[in-house]
XYZ file of N, CA and C in Angstrom:
828
model
N -3.021 34.244 -7.917
C -3.876 35.120 -7.101
C -3.000 36.073 -6.297
N -3.294 37.371 -6.320
C -2.527 38.298 -5.493
C -2.582 37.878 -4.032
N -1.445 37.955 -3.360
C -1.374 37.476 -1.983
C -2.233 38.295 -1.036
N -2.615 39.505 -1.455
C -3.408 40.367 -0.576
C -4.899 40.053 -0.624
N -5.306 39.112 -1.465
C -6.717 38.740 -1.564
C -6.928 37.308 -1.114
N -8.061 37.074 -0.476
C -8.388 35.735 0.013
C -9.869 35.476 -0.218
N -10.197 34.242 -0.597
C -11.588 33.854 -0.847
C -11.939 32.673 0.047
N -13.044 32.781 0.773
C -13.524 31.697 1.631
C -15.001 31.452 1.348
N -15.426 30.209 1.549
C -16.824 29.839 1.309
C -17.420 29.252 2.581
N -18.544 29.821 2.997
C -19.323 29.308 4.120
C -20.559 28.643 3.535
N -20.741 27.361 3.802
C -21.912 26.651 3.286
C -22.934 26.520 4.414
N -23.968 27.352 4.353
C -25.049 27.260 5.336
C -25.786 25.947 5.096
N -25.927 25.108 6.106
C -26.436 23.747 5.889
C -27.899 23.706 5.470
N -28.295 22.555 4.926
C -29.700 22.326 4.581
C -30.553 22.431 5.838
N -31.748 22.959 5.679
C -32.653 23.135 6.814
C -33.989 22.454 6.521
N -34.707 22.138 7.589
C -36.040 21.573 7.452
C -36.985 22.646 6.910
N -37.850 22.254 5.978
C -38.764 23.208 5.357
C -40.178 22.647 5.313
N -41.152 23.534 5.443
C -42.558 23.144 5.328
C -42.924 23.123 3.848
N -42.867 21.946 3.243
C -43.104 21.823 1.807
C -44.494 21.306 1.461
N -45.182 20.738 2.454
C -46.475 20.137 2.192
C -46.393 18.727 1.647
N -45.188 18.184 1.542
C -44.988 16.826 1.033
C -44.639 15.890 2.182
N -45.054 14.633 2.066
C -44.908 13.692 3.176
C -43.521 13.077 3.278
N -42.875 12.831 2.140
C -41.583 12.148 2.182
C -40.549 12.992 2.932
N -39.841 12.402 3.895
C -38.817 13.151 4.639
C -37.763 13.786 3.730
N -37.413 13.094 2.643
C -36.391 13.619 1.734
C -36.872 14.852 0.977
N -38.183 15.123 1.034
C -38.750 16.284 0.351
C -39.169 17.370 1.333
N -38.574 17.325 2.519
C -38.868 18.325 3.541
C -37.610 19.094 3.941
N -36.671 19.181 3.021
C -35.420 19.889 3.275
C -35.202 20.968 2.228
N -34.516 22.028 2.640
C -34.105 23.094 1.741
C -32.609 22.956 1.476
N -32.185 23.313 0.282
C -30.785 23.110 -0.106
C -29.826 23.988 0.694
N -28.588 23.529 0.885
C -27.551 24.383 1.481
C -27.270 25.581 0.585
N -26.783 26.655 1.169
C -26.514 27.892 0.435
C -25.068 28.319 0.661
N -24.393 28.667 -0.422
C -23.001 29.124 -0.340
C -22.954 30.634 -0.127
N -22.211 31.045 0.881
C -21.983 32.458 1.178
C -20.484 32.693 1.033
N -20.103 33.658 0.219
C -18.703 33.806 -0.171
C -18.134 35.088 0.411
N -16.990 34.966 1.052
C -16.293 36.108 1.640
C -15.000 36.340 0.870
N -14.854 37.543 0.334
C -13.635 37.930 -0.381
C -13.031 39.094 0.381
N -11.796 38.939 0.816
C -11.184 39.974 1.652
C -9.836 40.415 1.113
N -9.615 41.719 1.225
C -8.327 42.301 0.910
C -7.594 42.652 2.188
N -6.596 43.537 2.123
C -5.828 43.891 3.323
C -6.664 44.548 4.421
N -7.684 45.332 4.026
C -8.455 46.065 5.037
C -9.966 45.882 4.917
N -10.453 45.512 3.734
C -11.892 45.457 3.469
C -12.324 44.076 2.999
N -13.633 43.828 3.085
C -14.165 42.533 2.662
C -15.530 42.702 2.004
N -15.879 41.721 1.171
C -17.183 41.634 0.509
C -17.791 40.286 0.860
N -19.065 40.277 1.218
C -19.798 39.036 1.453
C -20.863 38.906 0.376
N -20.941 37.734 -0.238
C -21.915 37.504 -1.306
C -22.951 36.485 -0.842
N -24.205 36.921 -0.754
C -25.379 36.132 -0.387
C -25.393 35.745 1.097
N -26.604 35.709 1.644
C -26.805 35.371 3.059
C -27.983 34.407 3.191
N -27.967 33.508 4.174
C -29.062 32.551 4.348
C -30.240 33.173 5.090
N -31.396 32.510 5.004
C -32.634 33.076 5.546
C -32.797 32.947 7.063
N -32.742 31.753 7.659
C -33.059 31.651 9.091
C -32.120 32.503 9.936
N -32.658 33.098 10.988
C -31.864 33.979 11.845
C -30.649 33.253 12.401
N -30.836 31.993 12.835
C -29.717 31.274 13.438
C -28.595 31.016 12.432
N -28.955 30.756 11.168
C -27.916 30.555 10.158
C -27.232 31.871 9.810
N -28.008 32.945 9.729
C -27.420 34.252 9.438
C -26.509 34.706 10.573
N -26.897 34.404 11.805
C -26.042 34.746 12.942
C -24.773 33.909 12.924
N -24.912 32.640 12.571
C -23.735 31.786 12.443
C -22.790 32.291 11.374
N -23.350 32.781 10.272
C -22.528 33.370 9.215
C -21.805 34.610 9.728
N -22.491 35.434 10.506
C -21.871 36.640 11.064
C -20.663 36.295 11.925
N -20.822 35.288 12.780
C -19.708 34.870 13.638
C -18.554 34.338 12.802
N -18.888 33.605 11.745
C -17.846 33.062 10.861
C -17.071 34.185 10.169
N -17.787 35.221 9.712
C -17.121 36.351 9.060
C -16.146 37.017 10.025
N -16.572 37.202 11.277
C -15.700 37.835 12.271
C -14.429 37.024 12.499
N -14.577 35.704 12.532
C -13.419 34.837 12.772
C -12.527 34.722 11.538
N -13.144 34.758 10.362
C -12.400 34.536 9.123
C -11.687 35.792 8.647
N -12.255 36.949 8.960
C -11.647 38.214 8.535
C -11.478 39.144 9.731
N -10.716 38.726 10.744
C -10.558 39.560 11.944
C -9.869 40.882 11.613
N -10.436 41.942 12.134
C -9.839 43.254 11.915
C -10.183 43.882 10.582
N -10.898 43.157 9.727
C -11.280 43.704 8.421
C -12.661 44.355 8.522
N -12.904 45.350 7.699
C -14.204 46.011 7.636
C -15.032 45.374 6.527
N -16.205 44.858 6.882
C -17.103 44.325 5.858
C -17.744 45.510 5.143
N -17.313 45.731 3.912
C -17.745 46.927 3.174
C -19.050 46.706 2.424
N -19.213 45.512 1.832
C -20.395 45.246 1.015
C -20.995 43.878 1.331
N -22.309 43.799 1.224
C -23.040 42.532 1.201
C -23.772 42.512 -0.136
N -23.335 41.654 -1.028
C -23.841 41.640 -2.400
C -24.820 40.481 -2.591
N -25.944 40.742 -3.233
C -26.952 39.721 -3.511
C -26.931 39.380 -4.992
N -26.830 38.088 -5.304
C -26.685 37.670 -6.701
C -27.996 37.610 -7.462
N -29.107 37.304 -6.763
C -30.375 37.174 -7.485
C -31.547 37.352 -6.524
N -32.750 37.405 -7.089
C -33.918 37.839 -6.323
C -34.699 36.705 -5.674
N -34.029 35.666 -5.230
C -34.651 34.647 -4.387
C -34.359 35.002 -2.934
N -35.410 35.111 -2.130
C -35.263 35.596 -0.766
C -34.323 34.802 0.108
N -34.155 33.511 -0.182
C -33.268 32.716 0.673
C -31.804 33.068 0.470
N -31.520 34.044 -0.398
C -30.154 34.537 -0.563
C -29.975 35.963 -0.033
N -31.068 36.579 0.465
C -30.900 37.937 1.005
C -31.739 38.234 2.246
N -32.634 37.340 2.640
C -33.427 37.607 3.848
C -32.561 37.665 5.106
N -31.358 37.125 5.050
C -30.450 37.198 6.190
C -29.694 38.507 6.295
N -29.849 39.390 5.300
C -29.093 40.646 5.308
C -29.286 41.482 6.574
N -30.525 41.640 7.088
C -30.687 42.459 8.303
C -29.886 41.942 9.497
N -29.762 40.623 9.619
C -28.964 40.056 10.716
C -27.503 40.430 10.538
N -27.015 40.345 9.303
C -25.621 40.724 9.043
C -25.402 42.202 9.319
N -26.369 43.032 8.967
C -26.219 44.467 9.183
C -26.197 44.825 10.663
N -26.888 44.051 11.494
C -26.824 44.278 12.941
C -25.416 44.025 13.462
N -24.753 43.037 12.885
C -23.393 42.707 13.298
C -22.340 43.565 12.607
N -22.677 44.055 11.414
C -21.736 44.871 10.640
C -22.477 46.107 10.127
N -22.780 47.062 11.017
C -23.617 48.213 10.648
C -23.007 49.116 9.590
N -21.698 49.028 9.362
C -21.075 49.877 8.351
C -21.149 49.268 6.956
N -21.613 48.028 6.860
C -21.697 47.368 5.556
C -22.822 47.977 4.722
N -22.673 47.886 3.417
C -23.677 48.380 2.478
C -24.175 47.208 1.636
N -25.495 47.020 1.606
C -26.077 45.960 0.777
C -26.205 46.466 -0.654
N -25.744 45.665 -1.617
C -25.769 46.074 -3.017
C -26.244 44.923 -3.900
N -26.737 45.280 -5.068
C -27.114 44.334 -6.117
C -27.178 45.124 -7.416
N -27.171 44.428 -8.540
C -27.372 45.149 -9.797
C -28.783 45.728 -9.804
N -29.001 46.760 -10.594
C -30.334 47.373 -10.647
C -31.368 46.381 -11.167
N -30.955 45.472 -12.052
C -31.851 44.438 -12.579
C -32.300 43.504 -11.461
N -31.352 43.018 -10.671
C -31.688 42.141 -9.548
C -32.524 42.898 -8.522
N -32.178 44.145 -8.288
C -32.927 44.961 -7.328
C -34.393 45.092 -7.711
N -34.657 45.125 -9.000
C -36.040 45.229 -9.467
C -36.856 44.041 -8.976
N -36.237 42.861 -8.956
C -36.918 41.678 -8.445
C -37.020 41.670 -6.931
N -35.983 42.162 -6.265
C -35.994 42.195 -4.799
C -37.072 43.144 -4.285
N -37.332 44.211 -5.022
C -38.354 45.186 -4.620
C -39.723 44.543 -4.448
N -39.961 43.453 -5.165
C -41.249 42.767 -5.057
C -41.369 41.951 -3.768
N -40.232 41.743 -3.082
C -40.220 40.849 -1.920
C -40.015 41.559 -0.593
N -39.420 42.736 -0.601
C -39.109 43.429 0.653
C -39.519 44.891 0.561
N -39.580 45.543 1.711
C -39.896 46.967 1.746
C -38.715 47.776 1.226
N -38.981 49.004 0.834
C -37.950 49.833 0.219
C -36.729 50.013 1.105
N -36.957 50.151 2.424
C -35.820 50.399 3.321
C -34.900 49.188 3.433
N -35.408 48.005 3.056
C -34.581 46.801 3.120
C -34.005 46.396 1.771
N -34.260 47.194 0.739
C -33.704 46.900 -0.582
C -32.222 47.279 -0.624
N -31.416 46.484 -1.299
C -30.017 46.878 -1.480
C -29.917 48.142 -2.330
N -28.770 48.771 -2.281
C -28.496 49.874 -3.198
C -28.149 49.289 -4.559
N -28.572 49.971 -5.603
C -28.259 49.499 -6.951
C -26.838 49.891 -7.333
N -26.131 48.948 -7.920
C -24.803 49.228 -8.445
C -24.923 50.105 -9.687
N -23.844 50.779 -10.090
C -23.903 51.569 -11.326
C -24.184 50.679 -12.534
N -24.448 51.297 -13.666
C -24.864 50.560 -14.858
C -23.863 49.489 -15.273
N -22.584 49.727 -15.034
C -21.576 48.723 -15.406
C -21.374 47.659 -14.333
N -22.122 47.775 -13.220
C -22.063 46.761 -12.167
C -20.817 46.781 -11.314
N -20.018 47.842 -11.389
C -18.703 47.835 -10.729
C -18.764 48.358 -9.296
N -18.018 47.683 -8.420
C -17.689 48.192 -7.091
C -16.333 47.610 -6.724
N -15.715 48.095 -5.653
C -14.341 47.665 -5.382
C -14.029 47.665 -3.895
N -13.017 46.878 -3.537
C -12.412 46.927 -2.204
C -10.899 46.942 -2.373
N -10.243 47.753 -1.604
C -8.774 47.799 -1.590
C -8.179 47.854 -2.993
N -8.852 48.583 -3.895
C -8.336 48.773 -5.241
C -8.647 47.660 -6.222
N -9.362 46.636 -5.810
C -9.719 45.521 -6.692
C -11.196 45.617 -7.061
N -11.489 45.538 -8.346
C -12.849 45.724 -8.838
C -13.615 44.417 -8.985
N -14.893 44.492 -8.685
C -15.861 43.427 -8.944
C -16.867 43.964 -9.960
N -17.457 43.055 -10.724
C -18.496 43.454 -11.666
C -19.698 42.526 -11.530
N -20.854 43.111 -11.223
C -22.097 42.357 -11.237
C -22.614 42.296 -12.663
N -22.822 41.091 -13.174
C -23.209 40.897 -14.575
C -24.566 40.196 -14.627
N -25.537 40.834 -15.243
C -26.890 40.286 -15.322
C -26.994 39.206 -16.394
N -27.931 38.280 -16.181
C -28.260 37.276 -17.194
C -29.776 37.276 -17.384
N -30.235 36.759 -18.519
C -31.661 36.814 -18.850
C -32.499 35.933 -17.934
N -31.962 34.751 -17.571
C -32.705 33.831 -16.710
C -31.751 32.755 -16.223
N -31.970 32.303 -14.990
C -31.265 31.104 -14.495
C -32.317 30.276 -13.770
N -32.195 30.110 -12.450
C -33.276 29.410 -11.750
C -34.419 30.364 -11.414
N -34.237 31.631 -11.762
C -35.291 32.635 -11.645
C -34.935 33.804 -12.543
N -35.893 34.684 -12.740
C -35.597 35.943 -13.401
C -34.790 36.790 -12.418
N -34.285 37.926 -12.867
C -33.526 38.838 -12.008
C -32.325 38.128 -11.393
N -31.458 37.628 -12.243
C -30.266 36.894 -11.807
C -29.000 37.575 -12.318
N -27.935 37.416 -11.558
C -26.635 37.947 -11.958
C -25.535 37.065 -11.388
N -24.320 37.294 -11.857
C -23.153 36.676 -11.234
C -22.112 37.750 -11.003
N -21.147 37.450 -10.159
C -20.098 38.398 -9.800
C -18.785 37.943 -10.422
N -18.129 38.853 -11.140
C -16.852 38.535 -11.782
C -15.761 39.414 -11.191
N -14.671 38.784 -10.784
C -13.505 39.513 -10.291
C -12.306 39.095 -11.125
N -11.970 39.937 -12.093
C -10.931 39.604 -13.064
C -9.567 39.433 -12.414
N -9.290 40.197 -11.362
C -7.963 40.166 -10.740
C -7.569 38.778 -10.272
N -8.551 37.957 -9.905
C -8.246 36.600 -9.440
C -9.001 35.537 -10.248
N -9.499 35.940 -11.436
C -10.212 34.999 -12.324
C -11.319 34.261 -11.575
N -12.102 35.010 -10.819
C -13.146 34.433 -9.978
C -14.532 34.779 -10.508
N -15.408 33.787 -10.536
C -16.834 34.013 -10.760
C -17.601 33.454 -9.568
N -18.346 34.320 -8.898
C -19.299 33.891 -7.875
C -20.640 33.817 -8.590
N -21.123 32.600 -8.794
C -22.191 32.375 -9.766
C -23.600 32.462 -9.207
N -23.755 32.534 -7.881
C -25.107 32.450 -7.348
C -25.757 31.159 -7.820
N -27.057 31.196 -8.049
C -27.751 29.974 -8.458
C -27.758 29.765 -9.966
N -26.911 30.483 -10.685
C -26.681 30.137 -12.088
C -25.950 28.805 -12.151
N -25.135 28.536 -11.143
C -24.383 27.278 -11.062
C -24.714 26.582 -9.749
N -25.013 25.295 -9.843
C -25.249 24.443 -8.676
C -24.136 23.414 -8.585
N -23.851 22.956 -7.368
C -23.025 21.779 -7.177
C -23.924 20.556 -7.126
N -23.649 19.644 -6.186
C -24.404 18.386 -6.116
C -25.737 18.561 -5.395
N -26.537 19.482 -5.902
C -27.917 19.671 -5.452
C -28.792 19.711 -6.695
N -29.988 19.176 -6.593
C -30.888 19.246 -7.742
C -31.165 20.702 -8.091
N -31.080 21.012 -9.382
C -31.304 22.379 -9.841
C -32.776 22.760 -9.745
N -32.995 24.013 -9.427
C -34.361 24.532 -9.342
C -34.834 24.922 -10.741
N -35.579 24.016 -11.381
C -36.139 24.270 -12.703
C -37.641 24.530 -12.628
N -38.138 24.772 -11.423
C -39.557 25.033 -11.249
C -40.005 26.322 -11.907
N -39.143 27.330 -11.915
C -39.445 28.583 -12.613
C -38.929 28.553 -14.042
N -37.876 27.780 -14.264
C -37.283 27.661 -15.598
C -37.974 26.508 -16.322
N -39.280 26.640 -16.497
C -40.107 25.502 -16.904
C -40.467 25.499 -18.383
N -39.863 26.385 -19.171
C -40.095 26.388 -20.612
C -38.776 26.177 -21.343
N -38.877 25.756 -22.591
C -37.675 25.555 -23.409
C -36.890 26.849 -23.543
N -37.594 27.963 -23.717
C -36.927 29.252 -23.880
C -36.150 29.641 -22.626
N -36.760 29.464 -21.467
C -36.076 29.826 -20.228
C -34.874 28.928 -19.979
N -34.986 27.650 -20.301
C -33.829 26.757 -20.134
C -32.712 27.138 -21.100
N -33.086 27.603 -22.293
C -32.070 28.074 -23.232
C -31.355 29.303 -22.675
N -32.104 30.189 -22.040
C -31.482 31.364 -21.416
C -30.496 30.935 -20.329
N -30.846 29.897 -19.568
C -29.937 29.421 -18.522
C -28.665 28.861 -19.153
N -28.818 28.097 -20.217
C -27.640 27.576 -20.915
C -26.792 28.719 -21.465
N -27.440 29.770 -21.957
C -26.703 30.940 -22.445
C -25.919 31.602 -21.314
N -26.524 31.676 -20.127
C -25.836 32.266 -18.971
C -24.594 31.457 -18.609
N -24.710 30.142 -18.669
C -23.560 29.279 -18.382
C -22.465 29.473 -19.423
N -22.856 29.609 -20.682
C -21.869 29.849 -21.742
C -21.168 31.187 -21.537
N -21.920 32.157 -21.071
C -21.328 33.479 -20.832
C -20.264 33.407 -19.741
N -20.533 32.654 -18.691
C -19.531 32.468 -17.639
C -18.323 31.722 -18.190
N -18.558 30.674 -18.961
C -17.458 29.880 -19.517
C -16.558 30.726 -20.411
N -17.146 31.669 -21.145
C -16.368 32.517 -22.047
C -15.376 33.402 -21.302
N -15.631 33.659 -20.029
C -14.706 34.459 -19.219
C -13.469 33.667 -18.809
N -13.529 32.344 -18.991
C -12.430 31.436 -18.635
C -11.958 31.630 -17.189
N -12.873 31.594 -16.238
C -12.470 31.762 -14.832
C -11.712 30.543 -14.327
N -10.777 30.773 -13.440
C -10.077 29.646 -12.808
C -10.827 29.161 -11.578
N -11.702 30.021 -11.035
C -12.541 29.651 -9.893
C -13.997 29.971 -10.210
N -14.868 28.996 -10.005
C -16.313 29.204 -10.125
C -16.949 28.669 -8.848
N -17.614 29.542 -8.115
C -18.246 29.141 -6.856
C -19.753 29.107 -7.069
N -20.387 27.957 -6.836
C -21.824 27.831 -7.065
C -22.646 28.432 -5.937
N -23.945 28.530 -6.168
C -24.841 29.030 -5.126
C -25.209 27.975 -4.110
N -25.114 26.692 -4.533
C -25.476 25.578 -3.651
C -24.571 24.393 -3.957
N -24.168 23.690 -2.895
C -23.311 22.522 -3.086
C -23.199 21.765 -1.772
N -22.580 20.584 -1.832
C -22.126 19.917 -0.610
C -20.999 20.745 -0.018
N -20.927 20.782 1.284
C -19.879 21.580 1.929
C -18.489 21.119 1.520
N -18.335 19.821 1.268
C -17.018 19.278 0.938
C -16.679 19.379 -0.542
N -17.614 19.807 -1.367
C -17.397 19.804 -2.813
C -16.456 20.925 -3.230
N -15.509 20.594 -4.097
C -14.527 21.560 -4.578
C -15.177 22.494 -5.598
N -14.870 23.782 -5.501
C -15.343 24.751 -6.483
C -14.477 24.673 -7.733
N -15.016 25.119 -8.865
C -14.207 25.128 -10.072
C -15.033 25.248 -11.332
N -14.381 25.542 -12.460
C -15.094 25.698 -13.733
C -15.711 24.409 -14.251
N -15.287 23.256 -13.726
C -15.886 21.988 -14.145
C -17.388 21.957 -13.865
N -17.828 22.762 -12.901
C -19.244 22.809 -12.540
C -20.108 23.352 -13.674
N -19.529 24.174 -14.533
C -20.297 24.746 -15.646
C -20.780 23.640 -16.573
N -19.881 22.755 -16.968
C -20.258 21.655 -17.859
C -21.241 20.708 -17.175
N -21.043 20.468 -15.877
C -21.994 19.637 -15.137
C -23.398 20.226 -15.202
N -23.484 21.536 -15.076
C -24.779 22.210 -15.138
C -25.404 22.085 -16.520
N -24.596 22.311 -17.537
C -25.099 22.208 -18.904
C -25.625 20.804 -19.181
N -24.875 19.807 -18.754
C -25.293 18.421 -18.962
C -26.587 18.112 -18.216
N -26.722 18.664 -17.021
C -27.929 18.428 -16.224
C -29.159 18.992 -16.933
N -29.066 20.223 -17.392
C -30.213 20.847 -18.060
C -30.600 20.068 -19.308
N -29.614 19.645 -20.085
C -29.912 18.891 -21.303
C -30.496 17.524 -20.982
N -30.021 16.896 -19.901
C -30.589 15.609 -19.479
C -32.042 15.789 -19.053
N -32.317 16.854 -18.332
C -33.687 17.137 -17.903
C -34.591 17.349 -19.118
N -34.100 18.069 -20.095
C -34.890 18.304 -21.304
C -35.155 17.003 -22.052
N -34.164 16.126 -22.112
C -34.347 14.829 -22.768
C -35.437 14.022 -22.072
N -35.393 13.987 -20.743
C -36.406 13.234 -19.998
C -37.786 13.867 -20.141
N -37.813 15.172 -20.222
C -39.082 15.878 -20.367
C -39.741 15.558 -21.711
N -38.928 15.334 -22.727
C -39.465 14.970 -24.042
C -40.063 13.563 -24.031
N -39.530 12.691 -23.182
C -39.943 11.286 -23.181
C -41.271 11.063 -22.479
N -41.530 11.841 -21.409
C -42.678 11.535 -20.563
C -43.560 12.752 -20.314
N -44.848 12.457 -20.161
C -45.821 13.462 -19.741
C -46.211 13.285 -18.279
N -45.494 12.417 -17.600
C -45.751 12.115 -16.190
C -44.588 12.651 -15.358
N -44.823 13.638 -14.482
C -43.716 14.190 -13.685
C -43.014 13.147 -12.832
N -43.738 12.125 -12.377
C -43.117 11.075 -11.567
C -42.087 10.301 -12.379
N -42.349 10.103 -13.673
C -41.401 9.400 -14.542
C -40.141 10.240 -14.762
N -40.332 11.531 -14.964
C -39.179 12.422 -15.138
C -38.344 12.440 -13.866
N -39.009 12.534 -12.726
C -38.305 12.545 -11.439
C -37.529 11.252 -11.229
N -38.147 10.126 -11.525
C -37.484 8.832 -11.354
C -36.235 8.733 -12.219
N -36.336 9.182 -13.459
C -35.187 9.122 -14.362
C -34.052 10.027 -13.896
N -34.396 11.234 -13.442
C -33.360 12.157 -12.985
C -32.693 11.650 -11.713
N -33.430 10.985 -10.861
C -32.827 10.384 -9.660
C -31.799 9.320 -10.046
N -32.144 8.525 -11.072
C -31.227 7.477 -11.524
C -29.980 8.081 -12.160
N -30.166 9.153 -12.896
C -29.023 9.822 -13.526
C -28.105 10.466 -12.480
N -28.714 11.021 -11.433
C -27.967 11.807 -10.448
C -28.286 11.333 -9.030
N -27.850 10.130 -8.675
C -28.210 9.568 -7.361
C -27.590 10.293 -6.174
N -26.514 11.054 -6.395
C -25.839 11.737 -5.282
C -26.388 13.135 -5.029
N -27.238 13.621 -5.912
C -27.751 14.985 -5.742
C -28.750 15.062 -4.596
N -28.851 16.252 -4.022
C -29.676 16.460 -2.838
C -30.856 17.383 -3.139
N -31.798 17.391 -2.222
C -33.018 18.193 -2.238
C -34.038 17.653 -3.234
N -34.680 16.562 -2.823
C -35.712 15.938 -3.646
C -36.936 16.834 -3.815
N -37.159 17.729 -2.874
C -38.285 18.660 -2.997
C -38.137 19.523 -4.244
N -36.943 20.035 -4.472
C -36.703 20.878 -5.641
C -36.884 20.075 -6.923
N -36.412 18.835 -6.941
C -36.608 17.988 -8.121
C -38.098 17.756 -8.362
N -38.830 17.452 -7.311
C -40.278 17.235 -7.408
C -40.970 18.450 -8.018
N -40.700 19.635 -7.471
C -41.351 20.849 -7.972
C -40.933 21.154 -9.413
N -39.677 20.892 -9.743
C -39.183 21.145 -11.096
C -39.903 20.273 -12.110
N -40.075 19.001 -11.769
C -40.752 18.069 -12.672
C -42.228 18.424 -12.815
N -42.876 18.735 -11.710
C -44.294 19.080 -11.747
C -44.533 20.316 -12.620
N -43.769 21.367 -12.392
C -43.977 22.620 -13.120
C -43.639 22.477 -14.598
N -42.558 21.770 -14.901
C -42.110 21.663 -16.290
C -43.024 20.774 -17.119
N -43.496 19.676 -16.539
C -44.442 18.817 -17.258
C -45.763 19.557 -17.475
N -46.238 20.272 -16.472
C -47.477 21.040 -16.612
C -47.354 22.078 -17.723
N -46.216 22.752 -17.778
C -45.986 23.757 -18.822
C -45.934 23.096 -20.198
N -45.288 21.948 -20.280
C -45.206 21.210 -21.543
C -46.593 20.816 -22.039
N -47.415 20.263 -21.158
C -48.754 19.822 -21.546
C -49.625 21.002 -21.974
N -49.473 22.108 -21.281
C -50.235 23.304 -21.639
C -49.821 23.815 -23.016
N -48.509 23.808 -23.277
C -48.011 24.249 -24.583
C -48.493 23.322 -25.690
N -48.494 22.015 -25.421
C -48.968 21.051 -26.417
C -50.452 21.254 -26.713
N -51.209 21.549 -25.664
C -52.649 21.767 -25.842
C -52.916 23.003 -26.694
N -52.166 24.069 -26.435
C -52.334 25.290 -27.224
C -51.955 25.057 -28.679
N -50.887 24.260 -28.890
C -50.419 24.000 -30.252
C -51.413 23.177 -31.059
N -52.225 22.388 -30.363
C -53.174 21.505 -31.054
C -54.480 22.197 -31.415
N -54.680 23.396 -30.881
C -55.930 24.122 -31.156
C -55.900 24.734 -32.561
């Protein structure tokens, strides 16, 4: 890694969420990784958390971690609001920063925020730079939602994966509830693996968890395990129970619950249509 570049990860902690479910373990939202990449004079921040207090905490962390540096860009990896609703708080602290996303991701963000709060679209090749080092926003067909991308920085073999890659948190398969969409997610993981990055930073993880390309295979195995369990049962509770046994250390039972409910419902609907 060039000595003039530095990468830091801020893990915004899990927060209490109104999920409508009674179990305490299903009333939490997953932690979110916010990545700061800094050169000699400029910096890029990737993704921001939703609650004002967490976004303000991130702002203070950026100031301490990159003192004297100008935050040039705030980049959003995908169109889930919990990765960009904190942008206005960051902009209050860093008014010279520019919010950016690929035009594909921006299309999804437009559905969630007013035009004045939309990031600027990156050029067609997804390129932007700080201190002479280029980043590339690369779109994928589907991950845990439509309108997803990852950030590649060839100079340091870095991929900032957003929610294409998870650490030890249950993956959000609530939107990726069909075989085709899960195949697209596996394709996105293969695309990242083909770049042979030495660093892969996920969108969600335990704060203590080490980043790395090993997470790609973990993700692939998780999706295939989920598909295997989905084939066995038509009861979302059975799928959830099996996935808990397979992955006892993973966090955010709410996401697992919603993933099982949505995917089993989609499976049953598809089976019903096929039988007509």
